[in-house]
CSV table of C-alpha atoms in Angstrom, one decimal:
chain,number,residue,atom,x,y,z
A,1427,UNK,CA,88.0,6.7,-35.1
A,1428,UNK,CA,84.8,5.0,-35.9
A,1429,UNK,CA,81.7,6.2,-38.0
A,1430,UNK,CA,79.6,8.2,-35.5
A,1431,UNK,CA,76.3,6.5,-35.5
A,1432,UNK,CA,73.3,8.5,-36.7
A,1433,UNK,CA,71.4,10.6,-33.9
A,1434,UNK,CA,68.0,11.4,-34.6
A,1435,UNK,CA,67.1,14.8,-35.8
A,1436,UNK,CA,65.7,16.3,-32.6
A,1437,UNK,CA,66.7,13.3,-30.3
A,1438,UNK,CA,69.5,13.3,-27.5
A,1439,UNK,CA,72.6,12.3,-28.4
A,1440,UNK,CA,73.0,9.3,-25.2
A,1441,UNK,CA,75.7,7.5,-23.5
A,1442,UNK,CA,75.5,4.8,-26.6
A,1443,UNK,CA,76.3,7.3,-29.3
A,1444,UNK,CA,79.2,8.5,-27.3
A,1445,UNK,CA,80.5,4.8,-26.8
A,1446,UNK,CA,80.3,4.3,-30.2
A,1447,UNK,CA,82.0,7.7,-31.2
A,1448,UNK,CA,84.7,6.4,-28.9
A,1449,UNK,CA,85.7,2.8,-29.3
A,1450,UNK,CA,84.6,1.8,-25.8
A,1451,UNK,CA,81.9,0.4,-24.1
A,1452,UNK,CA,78.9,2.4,-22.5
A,1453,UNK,CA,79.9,1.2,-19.1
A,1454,UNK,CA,83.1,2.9,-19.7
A,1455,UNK,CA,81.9,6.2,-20.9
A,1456,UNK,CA,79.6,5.8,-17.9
A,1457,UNK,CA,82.9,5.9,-15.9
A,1458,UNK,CA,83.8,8.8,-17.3
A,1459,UNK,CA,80.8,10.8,-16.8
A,1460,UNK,CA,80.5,10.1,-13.5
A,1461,UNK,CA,84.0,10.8,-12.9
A,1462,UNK,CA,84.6,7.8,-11.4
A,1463,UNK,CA,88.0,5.8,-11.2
A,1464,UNK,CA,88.8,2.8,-14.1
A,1465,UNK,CA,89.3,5.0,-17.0
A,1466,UNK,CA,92.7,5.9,-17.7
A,1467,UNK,CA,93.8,9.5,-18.8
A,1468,UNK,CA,94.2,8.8,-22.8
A,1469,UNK,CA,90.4,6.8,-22.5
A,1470,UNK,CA,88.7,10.0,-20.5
A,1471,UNK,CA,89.9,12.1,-22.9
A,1472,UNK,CA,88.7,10.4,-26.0
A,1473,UNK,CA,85.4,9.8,-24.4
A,1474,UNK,CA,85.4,14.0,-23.6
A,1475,UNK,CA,86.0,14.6,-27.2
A,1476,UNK,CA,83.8,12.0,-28.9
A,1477,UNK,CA,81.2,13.6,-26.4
A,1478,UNK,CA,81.7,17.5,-27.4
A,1479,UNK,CA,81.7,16.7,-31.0
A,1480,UNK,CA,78.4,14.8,-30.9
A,1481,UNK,CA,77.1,17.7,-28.4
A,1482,UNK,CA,76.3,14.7,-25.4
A,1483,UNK,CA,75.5,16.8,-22.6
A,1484,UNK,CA,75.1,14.8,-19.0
A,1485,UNK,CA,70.8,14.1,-17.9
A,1486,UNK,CA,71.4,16.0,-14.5
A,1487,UNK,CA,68.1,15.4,-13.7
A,1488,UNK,CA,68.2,11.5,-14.0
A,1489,UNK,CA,71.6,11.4,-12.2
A,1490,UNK,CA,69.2,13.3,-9.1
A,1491,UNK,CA,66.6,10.9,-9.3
A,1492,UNK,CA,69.6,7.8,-9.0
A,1493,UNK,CA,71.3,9.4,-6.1
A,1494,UNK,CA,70.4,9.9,-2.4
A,1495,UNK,CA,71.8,13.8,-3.1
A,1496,UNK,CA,70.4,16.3,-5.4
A,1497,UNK,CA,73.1,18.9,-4.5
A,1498,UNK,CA,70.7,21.6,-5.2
A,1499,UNK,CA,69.9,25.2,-4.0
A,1500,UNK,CA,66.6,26.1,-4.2
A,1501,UNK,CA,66.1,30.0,-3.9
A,1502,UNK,CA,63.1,31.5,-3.6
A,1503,UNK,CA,63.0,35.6,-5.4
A,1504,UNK,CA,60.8,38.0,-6.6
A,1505,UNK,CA,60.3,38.4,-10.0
A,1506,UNK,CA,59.7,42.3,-9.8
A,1507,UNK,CA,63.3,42.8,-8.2
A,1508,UNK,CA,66.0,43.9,-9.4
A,1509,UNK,CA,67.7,43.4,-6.1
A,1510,UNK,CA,67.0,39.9,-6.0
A,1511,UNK,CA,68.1,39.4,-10.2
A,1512,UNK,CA,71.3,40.4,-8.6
A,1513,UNK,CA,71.4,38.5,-5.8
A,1514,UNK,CA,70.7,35.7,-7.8
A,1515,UNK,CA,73.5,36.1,-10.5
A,1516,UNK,CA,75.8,35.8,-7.2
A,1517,UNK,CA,74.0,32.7,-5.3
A,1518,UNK,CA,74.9,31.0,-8.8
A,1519,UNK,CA,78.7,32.4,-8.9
A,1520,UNK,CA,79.2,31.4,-5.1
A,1521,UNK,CA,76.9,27.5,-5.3
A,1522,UNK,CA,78.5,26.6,-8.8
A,1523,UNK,CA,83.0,25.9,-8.1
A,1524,UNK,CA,81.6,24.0,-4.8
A,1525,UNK,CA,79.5,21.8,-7.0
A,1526,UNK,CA,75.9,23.0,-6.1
A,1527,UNK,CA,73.3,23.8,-8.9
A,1528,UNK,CA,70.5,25.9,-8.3
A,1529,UNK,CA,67.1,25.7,-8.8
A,1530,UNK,CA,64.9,29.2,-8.8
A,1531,UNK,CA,61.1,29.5,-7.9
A,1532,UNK,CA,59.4,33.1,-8.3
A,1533,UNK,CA,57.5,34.8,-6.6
A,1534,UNK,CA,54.9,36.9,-8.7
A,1535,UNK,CA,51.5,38.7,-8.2
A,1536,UNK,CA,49.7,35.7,-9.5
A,1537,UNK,CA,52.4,33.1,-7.6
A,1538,UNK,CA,52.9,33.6,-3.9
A,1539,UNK,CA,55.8,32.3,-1.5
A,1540,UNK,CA,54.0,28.9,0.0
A,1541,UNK,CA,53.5,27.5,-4.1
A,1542,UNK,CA,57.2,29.2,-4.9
A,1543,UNK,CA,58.9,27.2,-1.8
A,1544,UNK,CA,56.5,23.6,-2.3
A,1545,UNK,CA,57.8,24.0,-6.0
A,1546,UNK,CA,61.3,23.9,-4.3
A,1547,UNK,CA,60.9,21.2,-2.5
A,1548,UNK,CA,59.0,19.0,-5.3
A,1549,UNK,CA,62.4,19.3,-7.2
A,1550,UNK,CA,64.2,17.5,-3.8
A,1551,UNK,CA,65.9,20.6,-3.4
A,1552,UNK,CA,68.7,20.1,-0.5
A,1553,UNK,CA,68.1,23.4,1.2
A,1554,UNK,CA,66.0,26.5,0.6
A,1555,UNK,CA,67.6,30.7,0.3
A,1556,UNK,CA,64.9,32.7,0.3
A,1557,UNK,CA,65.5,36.2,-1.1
A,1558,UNK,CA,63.3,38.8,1.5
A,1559,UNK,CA,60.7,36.4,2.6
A,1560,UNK,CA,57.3,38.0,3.8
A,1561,UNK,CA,55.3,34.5,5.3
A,1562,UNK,CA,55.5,34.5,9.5
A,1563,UNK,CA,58.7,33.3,11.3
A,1564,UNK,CA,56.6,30.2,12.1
A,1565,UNK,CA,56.7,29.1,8.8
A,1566,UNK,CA,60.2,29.7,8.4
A,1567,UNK,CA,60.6,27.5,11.6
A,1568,UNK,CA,58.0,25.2,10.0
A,1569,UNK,CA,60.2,24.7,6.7
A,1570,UNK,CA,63.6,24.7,8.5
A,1571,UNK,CA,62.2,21.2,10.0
A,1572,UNK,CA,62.4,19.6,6.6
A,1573,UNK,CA,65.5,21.2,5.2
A,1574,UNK,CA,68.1,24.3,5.9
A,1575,UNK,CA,67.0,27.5,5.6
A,1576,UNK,CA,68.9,30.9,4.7
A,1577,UNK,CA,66.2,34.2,5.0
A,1578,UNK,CA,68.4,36.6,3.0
A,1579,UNK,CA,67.5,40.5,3.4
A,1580,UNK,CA,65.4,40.5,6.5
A,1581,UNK,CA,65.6,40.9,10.1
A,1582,UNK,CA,63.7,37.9,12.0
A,1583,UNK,CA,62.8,39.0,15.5
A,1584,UNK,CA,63.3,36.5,17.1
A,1585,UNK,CA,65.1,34.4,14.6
A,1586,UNK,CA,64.3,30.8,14.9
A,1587,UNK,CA,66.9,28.7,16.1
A,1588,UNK,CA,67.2,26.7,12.8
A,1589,UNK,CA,67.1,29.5,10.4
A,1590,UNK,CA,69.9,31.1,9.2
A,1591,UNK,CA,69.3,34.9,8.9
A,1592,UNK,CA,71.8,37.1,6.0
A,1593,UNK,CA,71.1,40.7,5.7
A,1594,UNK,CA,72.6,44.3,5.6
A,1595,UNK,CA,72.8,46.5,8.3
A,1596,UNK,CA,69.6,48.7,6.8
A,1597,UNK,CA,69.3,50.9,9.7
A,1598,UNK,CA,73.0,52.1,9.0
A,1599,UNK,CA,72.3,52.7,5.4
A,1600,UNK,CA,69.5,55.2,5.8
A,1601,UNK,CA,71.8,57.0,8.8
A,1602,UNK,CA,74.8,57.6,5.7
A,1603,UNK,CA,71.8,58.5,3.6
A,1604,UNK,CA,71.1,61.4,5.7
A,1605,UNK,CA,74.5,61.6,6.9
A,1606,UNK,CA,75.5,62.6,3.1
A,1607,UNK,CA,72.7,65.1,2.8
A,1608,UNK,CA,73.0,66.7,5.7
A,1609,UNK,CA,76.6,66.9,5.2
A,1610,UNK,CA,75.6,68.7,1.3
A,1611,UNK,CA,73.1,71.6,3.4
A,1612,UNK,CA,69.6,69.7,3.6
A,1613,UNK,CA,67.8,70.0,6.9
A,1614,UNK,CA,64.1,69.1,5.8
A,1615,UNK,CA,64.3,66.0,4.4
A,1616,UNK,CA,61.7,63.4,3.9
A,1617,UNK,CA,61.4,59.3,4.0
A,1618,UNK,CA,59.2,57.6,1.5
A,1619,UNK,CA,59.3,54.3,3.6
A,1620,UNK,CA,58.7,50.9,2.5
A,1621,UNK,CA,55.4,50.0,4.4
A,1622,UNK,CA,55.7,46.2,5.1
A,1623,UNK,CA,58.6,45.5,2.9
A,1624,UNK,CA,61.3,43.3,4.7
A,1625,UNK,CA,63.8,45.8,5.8
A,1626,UNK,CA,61.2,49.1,5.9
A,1627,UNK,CA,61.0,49.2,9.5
A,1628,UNK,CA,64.9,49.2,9.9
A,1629,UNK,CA,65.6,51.8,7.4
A,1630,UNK,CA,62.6,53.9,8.9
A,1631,UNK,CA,64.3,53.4,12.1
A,1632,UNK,CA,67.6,54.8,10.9
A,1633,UNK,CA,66.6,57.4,9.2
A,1634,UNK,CA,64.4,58.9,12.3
A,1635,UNK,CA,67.5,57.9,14.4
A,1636,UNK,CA,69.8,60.1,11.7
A,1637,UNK,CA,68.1,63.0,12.3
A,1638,UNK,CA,67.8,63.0,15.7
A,1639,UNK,CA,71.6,62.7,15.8
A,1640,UNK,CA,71.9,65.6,13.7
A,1641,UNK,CA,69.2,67.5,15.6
A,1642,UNK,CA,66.3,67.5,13.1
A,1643,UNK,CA,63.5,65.4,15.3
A,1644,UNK,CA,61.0,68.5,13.9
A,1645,UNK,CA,61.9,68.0,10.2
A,1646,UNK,CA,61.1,64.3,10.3
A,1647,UNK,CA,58.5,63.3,7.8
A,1648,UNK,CA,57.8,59.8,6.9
A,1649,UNK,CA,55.5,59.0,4.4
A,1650,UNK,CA,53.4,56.0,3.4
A,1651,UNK,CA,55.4,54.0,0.6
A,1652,UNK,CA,56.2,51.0,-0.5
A,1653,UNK,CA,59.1,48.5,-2.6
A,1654,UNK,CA,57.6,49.5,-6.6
A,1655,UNK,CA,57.7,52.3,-8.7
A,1656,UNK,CA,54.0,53.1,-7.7
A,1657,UNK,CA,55.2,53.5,-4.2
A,1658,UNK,CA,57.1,56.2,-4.7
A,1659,UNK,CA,55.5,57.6,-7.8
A,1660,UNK,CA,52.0,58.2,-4.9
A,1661,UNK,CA,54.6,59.4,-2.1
A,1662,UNK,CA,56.3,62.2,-4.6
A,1663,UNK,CA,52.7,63.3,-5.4
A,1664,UNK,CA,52.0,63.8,-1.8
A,1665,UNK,CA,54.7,65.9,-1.4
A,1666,UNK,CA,54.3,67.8,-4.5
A,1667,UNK,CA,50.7,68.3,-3.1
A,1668,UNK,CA,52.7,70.8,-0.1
A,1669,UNK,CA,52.7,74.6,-1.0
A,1670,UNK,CA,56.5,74.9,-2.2
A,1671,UNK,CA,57.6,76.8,1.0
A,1672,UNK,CA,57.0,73.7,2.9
A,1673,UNK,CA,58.5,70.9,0.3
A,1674,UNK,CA,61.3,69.2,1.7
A,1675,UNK,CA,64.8,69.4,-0.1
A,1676,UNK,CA,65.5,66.1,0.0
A,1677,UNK,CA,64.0,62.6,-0.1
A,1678,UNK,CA,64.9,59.0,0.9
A,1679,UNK,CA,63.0,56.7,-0.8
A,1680,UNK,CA,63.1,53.5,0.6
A,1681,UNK,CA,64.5,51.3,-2.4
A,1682,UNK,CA,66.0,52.1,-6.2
A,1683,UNK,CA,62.2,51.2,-7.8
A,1684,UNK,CA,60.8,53.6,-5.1
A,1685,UNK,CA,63.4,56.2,-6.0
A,1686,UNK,CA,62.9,55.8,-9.8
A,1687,UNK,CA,58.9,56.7,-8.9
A,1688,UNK,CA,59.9,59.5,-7.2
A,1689,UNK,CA,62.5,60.4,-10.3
A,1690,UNK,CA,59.9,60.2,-12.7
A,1691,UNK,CA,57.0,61.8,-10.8
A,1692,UNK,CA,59.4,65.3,-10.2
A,1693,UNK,CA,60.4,65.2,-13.4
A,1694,UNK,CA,56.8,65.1,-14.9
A,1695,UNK,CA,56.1,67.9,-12.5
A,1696,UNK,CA,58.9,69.9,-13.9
A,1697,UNK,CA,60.7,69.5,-10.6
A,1698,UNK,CA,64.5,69.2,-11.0
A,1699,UNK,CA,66.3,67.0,-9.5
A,1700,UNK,CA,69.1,67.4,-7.8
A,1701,UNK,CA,68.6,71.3,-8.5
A,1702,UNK,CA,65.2,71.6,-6.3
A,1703,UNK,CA,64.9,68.2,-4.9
A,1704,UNK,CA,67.8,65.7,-4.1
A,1705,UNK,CA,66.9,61.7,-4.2
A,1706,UNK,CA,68.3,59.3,-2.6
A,1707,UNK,CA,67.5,55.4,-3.2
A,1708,UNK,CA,68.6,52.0,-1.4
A,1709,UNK,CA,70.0,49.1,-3.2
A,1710,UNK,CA,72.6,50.0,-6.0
A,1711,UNK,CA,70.7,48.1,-8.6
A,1712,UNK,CA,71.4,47.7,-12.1
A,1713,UNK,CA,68.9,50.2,-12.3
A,1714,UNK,CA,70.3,52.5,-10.6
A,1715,UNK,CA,72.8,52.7,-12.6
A,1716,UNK,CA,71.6,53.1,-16.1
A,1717,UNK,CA,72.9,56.8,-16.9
A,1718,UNK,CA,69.6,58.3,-17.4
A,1719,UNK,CA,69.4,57.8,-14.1
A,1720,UNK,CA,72.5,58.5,-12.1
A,1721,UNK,CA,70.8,57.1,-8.6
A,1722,UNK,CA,72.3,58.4,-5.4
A,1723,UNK,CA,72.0,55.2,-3.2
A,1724,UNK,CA,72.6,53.2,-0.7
A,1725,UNK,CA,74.4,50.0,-2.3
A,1726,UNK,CA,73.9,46.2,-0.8
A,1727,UNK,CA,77.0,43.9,-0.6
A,1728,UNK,CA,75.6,41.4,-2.8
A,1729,UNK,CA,78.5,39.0,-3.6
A,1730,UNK,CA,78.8,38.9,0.5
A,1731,UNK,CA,75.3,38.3,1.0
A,1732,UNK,CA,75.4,35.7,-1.7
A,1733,UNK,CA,78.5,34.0,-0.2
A,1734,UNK,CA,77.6,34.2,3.0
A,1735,UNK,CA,74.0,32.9,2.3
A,1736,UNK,CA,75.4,29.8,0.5
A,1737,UNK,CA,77.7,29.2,2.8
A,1738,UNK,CA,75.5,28.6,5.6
A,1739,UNK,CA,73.3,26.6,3.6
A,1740,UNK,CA,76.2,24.2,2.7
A,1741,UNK,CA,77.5,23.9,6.0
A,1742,UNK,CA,74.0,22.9,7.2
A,1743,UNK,CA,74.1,19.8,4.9
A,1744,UNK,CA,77.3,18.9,5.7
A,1745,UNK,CA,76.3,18.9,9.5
A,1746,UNK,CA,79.0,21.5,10.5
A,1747,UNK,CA,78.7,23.4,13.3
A,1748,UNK,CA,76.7,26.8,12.3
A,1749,UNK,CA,76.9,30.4,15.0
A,1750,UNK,CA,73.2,30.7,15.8
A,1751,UNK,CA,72.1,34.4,15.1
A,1752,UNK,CA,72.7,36.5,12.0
A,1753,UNK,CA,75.2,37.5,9.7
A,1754,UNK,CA,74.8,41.1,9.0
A,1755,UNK,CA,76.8,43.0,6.6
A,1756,UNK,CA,77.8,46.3,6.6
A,1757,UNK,CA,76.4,49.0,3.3
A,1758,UNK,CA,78.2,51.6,1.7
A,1759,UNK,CA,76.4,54.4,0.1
A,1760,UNK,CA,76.9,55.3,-3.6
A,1761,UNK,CA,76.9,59.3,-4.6
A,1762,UNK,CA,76.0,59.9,-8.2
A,1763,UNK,CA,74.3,62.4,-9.9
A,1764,UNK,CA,70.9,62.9,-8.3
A,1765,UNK,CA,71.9,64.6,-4.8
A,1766,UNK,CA,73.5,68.0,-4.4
A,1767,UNK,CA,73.4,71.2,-2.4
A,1768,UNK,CA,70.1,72.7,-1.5
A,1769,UNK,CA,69.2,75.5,-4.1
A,1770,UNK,CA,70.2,79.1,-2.1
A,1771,UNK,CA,67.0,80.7,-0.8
């Protein structure tokens, strides 16, 4: 085989050094990259190899700019969410075997959704998934004239024709919430809600619904919350503010990072939970289920979410025929280690 010509220290190994690791021409190896016909079997494979061992890796980015397709995802998440971490691992594991990349943009405290989605769109991204966007349903409408777009994680009322709305049934996850504690003895049980959080008003909904059903409209008791630690952390206080006669026995908190404020408020308090106190959380993160914690929740189909959200996005750009109105997939709820029995008396 001939002499591999020098690569720079620091300097990309290109389609020349490859050639010349090879025997063949660069508009061969070009060929092969692209995995285009002319190359026979023997020739791909020696280009492959000449390519591994000098560590040639493919310029994506200047095969975008070439082409009229960029093939990519963008996906728009928070970076405070675990949720969305794990929805993201999936969108990857679903775009990737049907030869989509993904591009992500965050969402932070100092970085909100309009600069996260125009950063999208500067990289010619194909079509945007947006993990529990907050902006108006205008907006939504607005983008969806430029490119497809997937909301993931919220209810759009109404939806806008062109947007393609994935999310869980929330208002049935907060009924098996209180379905499982009232099943385990609890009859005051309270709702740290999740304010203006996409999906609060749903699981507020189900959980008022819940205990009508089970005949407990005078033991509802929703209280201001919110989708962090913080949230939950201010809502336990409230409630360890009550004389101890008049503390619920149970909480739903509207999200794991709500839940894990609550968790570490009681505990502080020397309140034990599940022995005074049961908690229940929404999401079955990976947080939830770090064994220090042990989070009764209610857990989010991600890899169907993530499928479905793709999917739709795909079959946007391929001009295939897409059921208007939302996908909505069903949750399942998750018993661990912080819900139990009320304590007797």
């Amino acid at each position: 085989m001939p002499t591999t010509p020098a690569v720079p220290d620091g300097k990309r190994p290109t389609l020349a050094h490859v050639a010349a690791r090879a025997g063949v021409s660069v508009a061969l190896v070009s060929i092969v990259m692209r995995g285009a016909y002319g190359a026979s079997a023997t020739t791909r494979e020696r280009v492959l190899k000449a390519a591994e061992e000098i560590g040639y890796r493919p310029d994506t980015r200047a095969r975008v700019l070439r082409s009229n397709r960029s093939r990519l995802l963008g996906v728009q998440f928070g970076l405070r969410h675990p949720f969305h971490t794990d929805l993201v691992e999936r969108i990857y594991a679903a775009a990737e075997p049907v030869g989509y990349q993904v591009a992500l943009s965050a969402v932070a405290p100092s970085r909100g959704e309009r600069q996260a989605v125009e950063a999208l769109l500067a990289d010619r991204c194909e079509a945007l998934v947006l993990l529990g966007p907050e902006v108006p349903a205008a907006r939504l409408a607005q983008l969806a004239t430029q490119v497809p777009v997937v909301s993931v994680a919220r209810r759009l009322r109404p939806a806008p024709p062109a947007v393609d709305v994935v999310r869980t049934a929330d208002d049935e996850g907060a009924r098996q919430a209180v379905d499982h504690l009232v099943a385990l003895g609890h009859r005051t049980i309270a709702h740290i809600d999740g304010g203006k959080a996409p999906g609060a008003a749903d699981r507020r909904r189900g959980y008022r619904t819940a205990m009508h059903r089970h005949g407990l409209d005078d033991q509802v008791h929703v209280l201001p919350g919110g989708p962090t630690e913080e949230d939950g952390a201010r809502g336990a206080r409230t409630l360890l503010g009550e004389p101890p006669t008049a503390r619920p026995s149970a909480v739903l908190a509207f999200n794991d990072r709500c839940a894990t404020g609550v968790l570490d408020t009681l505990l502080r308090a020397g309140v034990s939970v599940p022995g005074e106190i049961s908690v229940v959380g929404f999401d079955d993160t990976s947080l939830a289920r770090l064994a220090h914690i042990d989070l009764t929740t209610v857990a989010q189909d991600v890899p169907r979410l993530a499928e479905l959200a793709v999917g739709r996005a795909i079959a946007r750009l391929d001009g295939e025929a897409v059921a208007e109105g939302e996908s909505v997939v069903p949750p399942h709820l998750v018993v661990r280690g912080t819900t139990a029995p009320p304590a007797a008396g």
